[in-house]
Short mmCIF file of C-alpha atoms in Angstrom, two decimals:
data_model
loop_
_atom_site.label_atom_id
_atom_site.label_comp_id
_atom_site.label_asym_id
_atom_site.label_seq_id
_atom_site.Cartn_x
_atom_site.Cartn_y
_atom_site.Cartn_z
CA UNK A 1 10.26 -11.53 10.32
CA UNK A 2 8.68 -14.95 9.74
CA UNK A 3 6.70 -15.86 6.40
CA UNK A 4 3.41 -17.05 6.87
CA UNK A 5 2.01 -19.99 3.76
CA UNK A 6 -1.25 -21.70 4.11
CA UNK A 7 -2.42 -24.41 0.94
CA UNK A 8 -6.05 -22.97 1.83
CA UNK A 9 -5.47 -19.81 0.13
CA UNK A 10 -3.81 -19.66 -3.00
CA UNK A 11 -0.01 -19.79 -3.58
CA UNK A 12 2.10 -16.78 -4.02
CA UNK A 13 2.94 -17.23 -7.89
CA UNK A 14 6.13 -14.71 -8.00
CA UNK A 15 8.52 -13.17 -5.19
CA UNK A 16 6.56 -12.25 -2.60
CA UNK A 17 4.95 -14.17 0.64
CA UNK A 18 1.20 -15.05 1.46
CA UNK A 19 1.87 -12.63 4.42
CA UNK A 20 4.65 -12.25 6.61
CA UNK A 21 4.51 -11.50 10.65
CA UNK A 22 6.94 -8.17 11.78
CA UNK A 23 6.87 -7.71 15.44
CA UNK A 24 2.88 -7.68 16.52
CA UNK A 25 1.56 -7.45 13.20
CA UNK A 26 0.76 -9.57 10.33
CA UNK A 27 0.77 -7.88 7.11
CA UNK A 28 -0.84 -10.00 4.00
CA UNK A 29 -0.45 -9.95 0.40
CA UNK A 30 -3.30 -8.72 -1.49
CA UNK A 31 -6.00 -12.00 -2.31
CA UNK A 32 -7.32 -12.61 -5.32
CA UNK A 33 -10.69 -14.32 -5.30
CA UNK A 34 -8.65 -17.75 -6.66
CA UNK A 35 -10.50 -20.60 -4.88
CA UNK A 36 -7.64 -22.84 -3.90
CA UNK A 37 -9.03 -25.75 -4.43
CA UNK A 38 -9.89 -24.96 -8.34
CA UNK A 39 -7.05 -22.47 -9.21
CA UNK A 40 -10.51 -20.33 -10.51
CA UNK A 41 -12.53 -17.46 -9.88
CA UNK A 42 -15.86 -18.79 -8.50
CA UNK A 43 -18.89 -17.71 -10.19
CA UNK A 44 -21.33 -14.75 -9.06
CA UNK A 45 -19.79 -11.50 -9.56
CA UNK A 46 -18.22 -9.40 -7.13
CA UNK A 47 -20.37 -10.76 -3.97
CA UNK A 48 -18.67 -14.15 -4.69
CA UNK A 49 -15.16 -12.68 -5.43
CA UNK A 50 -15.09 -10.88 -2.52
CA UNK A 51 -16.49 -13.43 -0.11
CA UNK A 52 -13.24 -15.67 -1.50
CA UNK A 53 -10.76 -13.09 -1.14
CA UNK A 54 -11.59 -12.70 2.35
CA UNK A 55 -11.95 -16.68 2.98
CA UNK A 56 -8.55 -16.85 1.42
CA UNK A 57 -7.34 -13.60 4.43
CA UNK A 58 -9.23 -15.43 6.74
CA UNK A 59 -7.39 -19.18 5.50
CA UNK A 60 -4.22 -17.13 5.93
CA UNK A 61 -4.73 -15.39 9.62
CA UNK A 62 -5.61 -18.81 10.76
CA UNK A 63 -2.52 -20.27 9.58
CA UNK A 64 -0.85 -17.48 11.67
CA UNK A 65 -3.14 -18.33 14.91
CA UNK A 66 -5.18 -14.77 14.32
CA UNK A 67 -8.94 -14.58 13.46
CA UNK A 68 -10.35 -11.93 11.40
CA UNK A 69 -11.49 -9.96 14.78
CA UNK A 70 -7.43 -9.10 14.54
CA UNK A 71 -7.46 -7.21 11.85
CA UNK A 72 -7.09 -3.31 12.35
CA UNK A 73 -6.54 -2.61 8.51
CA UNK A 74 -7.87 -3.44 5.42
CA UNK A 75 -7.49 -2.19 1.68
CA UNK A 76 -9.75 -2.98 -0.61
CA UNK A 77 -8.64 -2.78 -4.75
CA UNK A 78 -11.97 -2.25 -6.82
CA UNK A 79 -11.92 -2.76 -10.64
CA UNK A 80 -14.93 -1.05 -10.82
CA UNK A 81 -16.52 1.24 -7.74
CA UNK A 82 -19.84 1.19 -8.77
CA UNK A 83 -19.48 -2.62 -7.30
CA UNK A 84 -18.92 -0.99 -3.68
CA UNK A 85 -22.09 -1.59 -2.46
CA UNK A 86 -22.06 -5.02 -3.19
CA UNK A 87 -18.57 -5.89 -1.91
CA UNK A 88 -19.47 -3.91 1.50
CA UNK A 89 -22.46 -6.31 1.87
CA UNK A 90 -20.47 -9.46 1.64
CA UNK A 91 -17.65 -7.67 3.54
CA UNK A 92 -20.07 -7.00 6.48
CA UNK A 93 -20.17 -10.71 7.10
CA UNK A 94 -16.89 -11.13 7.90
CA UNK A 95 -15.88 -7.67 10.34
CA UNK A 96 -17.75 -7.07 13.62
CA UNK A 97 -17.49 -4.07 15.74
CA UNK A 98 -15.06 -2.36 16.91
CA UNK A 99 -14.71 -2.13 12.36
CA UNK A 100 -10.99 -2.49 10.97
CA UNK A 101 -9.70 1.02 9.61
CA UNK A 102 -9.97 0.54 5.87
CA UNK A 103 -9.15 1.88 2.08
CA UNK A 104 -11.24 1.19 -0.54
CA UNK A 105 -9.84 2.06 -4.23
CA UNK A 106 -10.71 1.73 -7.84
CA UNK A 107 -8.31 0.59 -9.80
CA UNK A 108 -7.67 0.26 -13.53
CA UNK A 109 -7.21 -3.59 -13.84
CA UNK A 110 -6.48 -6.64 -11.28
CA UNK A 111 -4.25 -9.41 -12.08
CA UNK A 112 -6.57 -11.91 -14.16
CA UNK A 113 -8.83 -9.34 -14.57
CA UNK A 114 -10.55 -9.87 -10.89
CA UNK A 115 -13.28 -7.67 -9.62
CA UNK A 116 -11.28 -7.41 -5.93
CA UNK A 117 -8.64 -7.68 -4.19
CA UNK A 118 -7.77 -7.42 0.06
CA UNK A 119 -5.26 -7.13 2.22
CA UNK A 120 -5.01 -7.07 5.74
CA UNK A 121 -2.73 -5.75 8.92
CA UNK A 122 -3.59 -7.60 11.98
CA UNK A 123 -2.44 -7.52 15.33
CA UNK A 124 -0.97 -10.73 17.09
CA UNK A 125 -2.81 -10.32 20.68
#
């Protein structure tokens, strides 16, 4: 196993890794929409907190040598579904065909009270 830590996302804050590579796959910790350059949540709802949470996947599968075309999982952590439709339209942007498998869930509350949260499995081609 081998710990993956980028500064470009944000820095795990308790004991647990950014993402970690096992054999061919790279498995993330859930992002937060934390820009990493402000320690904040950037303004504009949940289009704009999810399109950070997935630069912050994307900041992290770089650091790893992957792109987001790796990824073959996804879970997606909803504090509110009726924001689904918005999330998939940002989320579109960043996944091309063949789609990642994915998992999208309400939930009751995020840490810090954010809209989203992703994480990833990718494969290391």
């Amino acid at each position: 196993m081998k710990a993956i830590s980028t500064p470009k996302a944000p820095g795990a804050i308790g004991p647990y890794s950014q993402a970690i590579q096992a054999g061919p796959f790279v498995y993330t910790s859930g992002q937060l929409p934390i820009d990493p350059l402000t320690g904040a949540f950037p303004e504009g709802g949940i289009k704009a907190q999810t399109r950070q949470s997935l630069l912050n996947v994307q900041a992290i599968l770089e650091e790893a040598g992957l792109k987001m075309s790796n990824v073959v999982k996804t879970t997606v952590f909803l504090a509110d579904m009726n924001d689904f439709a918005e999330m998939n339209s940002v989320y579109s942007e960043f996944f091309q065909a063949p789609y990642p498998a994915r998992s999208a869930v309400a939930v009751k509350t995020l840490p810090k009270n954010a809209l989203v949260e992703i994480e990833v499995v990718a494969a290391c081609e």
